[in-house]
Each structure stands twice: as C-alpha cells, then as structure tokens.
Amino acid sequence: MLKLVLLVSLGAANAYVWPSPQLDALEALRWDQDRNGITGLVQPCDFFIFGPANSGRSNAADWIRTAYHDMATHNSTDGTGGMDASIRFTEEQARPEDIGDGFSNSVAVLQAVSTRYISIADTLAVGLILAVENCGGPEIAFRGGRVDAVEPNIPGVPEPQQDLDSHIASFSRQGFTQTEMIGLVACGHTMGGVQHDPFPDIVPELNDPNSTESVVHFDSTHVNFDNNIAIEYIAGTTKNPLVVGFNDTTNSDKRIFGSDGNATMQSFANSPDLFASTCADLLGRMVDTVPAGVQLTDVITPLPVKPAKLQLLFVGDTNTIQFSGEVRLWDLAEGANPIDSVVTVSGGRHTATWYIFDHIATPALAALDAAAGITSIHYTVDNKLEDQDGVGFAVADDVMFSTSSCFTSDTGSEATGIFHIAVRAGVDPTRVYLEQPTRDSVGRPTTSEIGLTPPTQPDSNATYVIWSIQMPLVFTAFTVGAEIDGVKVTRGVLTSMIEFDQCPT
Ligand code: HEM
Ligand SMILES: *[C@@H]1O[C@H](CO)[C@@H](O)[C@H](O)[C@H]1NC(C)=O
Ligand SMILES: *[C@@H]1O[C@H](CO)[C@@H](O)[C@H](O)[C@H]1NC(C)=O
Ligand SMILES: *[C@@H]1O[C@H](CO)[C@@H](O)[C@H](O)[C@H]1NC(C)=O
Ligand SMILES: *[C@@H]1O[C@H](CO)[C@@H](O)[C@H](O)[C@H]1NC(C)=O
Ligand SMILES: *[C@@H]1O[C@H](CO)[C@@H](O)[C@H](O)[C@H]1NC(C)=O
C-alpha cells in the first residue's frame, strides 16, 4: 500500500521546474496544439497541403511514414542512424528505399517549426505524435533532445519486394523483434496507402475522382488511426495493396502479418484498446530510437501552470519596468472560474486556458519600481497558491530592452533604428547582443548575434545602464542576449525596432 502511494507521488512530480528554455519550447510544441502552427495541418485528417482532399493523400500519413523512414536507418549494434532528421537530405530522399515526395513535403512543413531549442528531428517526432493523436490514435509519450545529423545516414529502410527474412533482420537491426515488427507495420499502415506514381508496379492508375493521385489505401478508414487494418485483414476483406497486390513479390504486409500465424493481427482485430496501447508503446519507442550518445529528456508532460512570452521593458524616464506576459492553466478543474479576457483553446484532448497580463489591462504592471526589480512571480488559482512548491516562477530582471529604443521612418533609405538594452547595475556582462534565429549550412536552427556597445560614461548611480547599437531600419525581430559570468542568457520575446516609438527629432 505504501509503495503504491509512493509511485503515484513520484509520477506527479515528474514535470520540470519552469523556466527551462528548451523544455518550455518542447512542451509548447507538443501540447499547445492550437498555437504550434502544425496541428492544423492534420485537422481534419484528410488535409493534404500539397493537393486537394480528394487526392487520396494526407499530411498525417506522410508525417508518420517520414518518421519511420528517418528512424529505419538505425543500427542498434553500432548505434548509428535513427531519428536524426537525416531524411531531410535530398541525397537520402533520392534513394529507391525513400521513393516519393512525402518526405520532402513533410520536412518542408515540420522543419519550419524547429528552433534552437527544438531540433528538426524533434519536430519529425512531434509530427508523428500529433498525426496519430489527432486522427483517433493514442497519446504517445514525447521526449525531446534529438540531435540533427549533418549528413545522410547509410541506407536501411525495408522495401516491399524484400523477403520476410530480410524484413525480420532489418527490424532486428532497428531494435525491434518480429512481433514488434508486425505491430509497427500495422500501426503505420492504418493510415494512408500506396500511390501509383512512386509504385506503378504495385498500384495501377485508378482514374478515381476520390483518389486523384491514385492511392490504394491500406484500410477503409485510411484517415483514422484505428484497428481496421487488422479487422479487414483477418476478415479477408482487406484491399491493402501490400497484402492482396497482384504481384505477390511485393506483398510484404501479407508476409509480415502472417509470419506468426496471424496471432498478433488477430489480437489487434479483437481489441481496439490493445491495438492503441501497443501502437502507443511501439511508436513511442520508434521516435525515441536515436543515434548512440544522444540523451533524450524525460517524458514531457504539460505543466499545470505555465507562464509564457514574458517581456520586461525598462522605462528610463521613470526608472520603472513594464511587465507583460501570459499564463496558461492546463485542464482547469471543473467548476473553476476563469476571469474575463481569457482565451480557452484545446491542446489535443485537453483544454488550456490562457490569461494575458499586460500594462494596459493591469496598470500596476506598467510601472514596477526598477530599483526594487522583480525576481519571481506566483499565481493564485481559485484560492490555491501556484508557486511550483515554493520555488516560485523565476523572472530575470538582469537584461532587457529599453523603451528608449526607437526608429526613424522619415528619411527613406536612410531610415535607421536604435536598440537600447538595459543592463542592471552589478550584472556586468562581458557581451550584450541582439539574437536572431537563422539556419546553418545544413539547415539546422541556430542563432546569429549582433553585438551592442557598452555605455561610454556609465552613471555609477543608475539602476540600469544602457548598451546600444544603431543600424539601418530592419523589420527583423530579435531577442536580447548577454554573456554573464561565461554563461549565455536569452531574455524577452522576439521584438523588432518598429515596436518602439519613433526617435525624438
Ligand atoms: C517492411 C516494412 C515496410 C514496408 C515494406 C513499407 C512499405 C510501404 C510502401 C510501399 C508504402 C507506399 C508509399 C507511397 O506510395 O508513397 C508505404 C506507405 C506508408 N507506410 Fe510503410 N512500409 C513498411 C513499414 C512501415 C512502418 C513501420 C510504418 C510506420 C510505423 C509505415 C508507415 C507508412 C505510412 C503511414 C504510409 C502511408 C503514406 C502515405 O499514404 O502517404 N510503414 N509503406
Ligand atoms: C551494424 O553494425 C555492426 C557493428 O558495426 C555491423 O557489424 C553490421 O554490419 C551493421 N549492420 C548493417 C546492416 O549495416
Ligand atoms: C467518392 O466519395 C463519395 C463520398 O464518400 C462517394 O459518394 C462516391 O461514391 C465516391 N466516388 C467513387 C467513384 O468512388
Ligand atoms: C513482381 O515484382 C518484382 C519485384 O518488383 C518484379 O521483379 C517482377 O517482375 C514482378 N512480376 C510481375 C509479373 O510483374
Ligand atoms: C491470416 O489470415 C488471413 C485472412 O483470414 C488468411 O488468408 C491467411 O491465410 C492467414 N495466414 C496465416 C499464416 O494463417
Ligand atoms: C546617487 O544617489 C544618491 C542616493 O540616491 C544621491 O544622493 C546622489 O546625489 C546620487 N549621485 C549622482 C551623481 O546622481
């Protein structure tokens, strides 16, 4: 009995302590589904961004297949390959084992949401998870921290014309047993189908107005993540082109599904719950299959109370700080009473309630005493103190944009902007800079920095001193960066110079 209680409390203590830039970003991509910019692409599940809904194709199916092909190069013996976004390289996409445009389509969309905190491989993992979850499948545990490859992996994705022994060997190399292979293929092939274009020897031209790209689907509910793939296979009614295709050589699903005398497929056909829980487990392991040495985070569960988009602005004239931001309450208990001006949105199967606080709605936040500063915040939700068990939600007031930043717009091509960054007395950074998201030569997200100049005659009495830079007017948004005691910190939300006032003339 005591053991059980202990386990429950350990489980509950799993969430991390906010703030953690990487975990905050990963948590948001996984759970803030109405805001992450990609869930809308698998809602509805027949949505296909590169063609009409009657194409027979879907983003959801492409995202699931893309994650598998990225992982399938893994060699569990030497630890090479795995989920590392090597599938984004055109050299890998040109291989016979990666035929079709589903990979370039998926990468184009998912790579765009990668950031310095979220690798491209993490976005491929989240893409699979959101596709499965939003199309009727189970929730899949998500860990972050995948590392993007800098070159293609060696080949290793199974192909339909290979024999059963090769497939067993291939999945074994990837780290999956024969039974797990049957499960993974069934979990993958509950969505989508085989297209004529890349596989003309398996699927003929259909001339079907409901499948303009001539896709023969693996089951009758190809946009639903369900066990019909197994039910129809066992019933003998399946149209799966890798089971009943006219050329038996490419009937790989038939060989795989039957390889244990149908035991696994029969169990899936009998139980939608078993199918769902097996898929949650196998697909979770699949996206967690990473090259040796990559350290994934703990499973990322939603924080019950989560501040976001905090922005502190130094107002020199009054020696005050303007404070604004948002706070998200997750799955607010039934009967809780959200105040006005909240936004309620869904996060998959959950509900998030967002409160926006700023200096307009809450004038007290317009003029915090800069000398006193701010160290942390806490919230009271329905009379319950939310402060991360006494830790509070730490807020850094060391470095921030100053509202004396400004731009000139009246001189045409001469237009300039001035960024002022306020640095708290005593902080003494070695560098202060503007940060801008960018990409390196192999497409990985990174950050470029534009250095600021320290004040020439610092006012020894000032609460904050101003570092500055003048540059041509740009609309680019920057965050604030500083190197303090050898550690790089990032502050504020992406802000452009035109969000400040025009410079005094
Ligand atoms: C022996 C193993 C496998 C073989 C030979 C195989 C073969 C294929 C083939 C030939 C297609 C058609 C692709 C196209 O027309 O664009 C396909 C589609 C697909 N496969 Fe597999 N597959 C295997 C395992 C898996 C696994 C393990 C998963 C995921 C867990 C998966 C997920 C998918 C999905 C979602 C599609 C549909 C793509 C779409 O409709 O755009 N496959 N597979
Ligand atoms: C996997 O790695 C081991 C150890 O380096 C190697 O012997 C084996 O050939 C590799 N397997 C494949 C299919 O490349
Ligand atoms: C296309 O789909 C619609 C709606 O599901 C259906 O009524 C119609 O019969 C289908 N047409 C063909 C040619 O399969
Ligand atoms: C069946 O498929 C195999 C592998 O793609 C191919 O070599 C063979 O010619 C095909 N047979 C027929 C009858 O199309
Ligand atoms: C598996 O089930 C299918 C459909 O009922 C049947 O055609 C096939 O012979 C079975 N395979 C094995 C190995 O029992
Ligand atoms: C520095 O601050 C002290 C205390 O607020 C004040 O008395 C003094 O005049 C200030 N000195 C300067 C140079 O502003």
mmCIF file of C-alpha atoms in Angstrom, residues 45 124 126 178 181-182 249 262 273 281 384 412 444 474:
data_model
loop_
_atom_site.group_PDB
_atom_site.id
_atom_site.type_symbol
_atom_site.label_atom_id
_atom_site.label_comp_id
_atom_site.label_asym_id
_atom_site.label_seq_id
_atom_site.Cartn_x
_atom_site.Cartn_y
_atom_site.Cartn_z
ATOM 1 C CA CYS A 45 -7.063 14.176 -41.036
ATOM 2 C CA LEU A 124 9.520 14.964 -37.001
ATOM 3 C CA VAL A 126 6.117 15.585 -32.735
ATOM 4 C CA GLN A 178 9.476 -9.995 -35.133
ATOM 5 C CA MET A 181 7.718 -5.596 -36.478
ATOM 6 C CA ILE A 182 4.184 -6.873 -37.092
ATOM 7 C CA THR A 249 6.651 -10.451 -54.630
ATOM 8 C CA ASN A 262 -1.762 -14.218 -37.652
ATOM 9 C CA ASP A 273 -7.635 -0.973 -26.966
ATOM 10 C CA ASP A 281 4.311 1.878 -26.960
ATOM 11 C CA LYS A 384 -4.855 27.947 -4.374
ATOM 12 C CA GLY A 412 13.595 56.905 -46.743
ATOM 13 C CA ARG A 444 19.865 23.263 -38.577
ATOM 14 C CA VAL A 474 15.028 46.377 -40.312
#
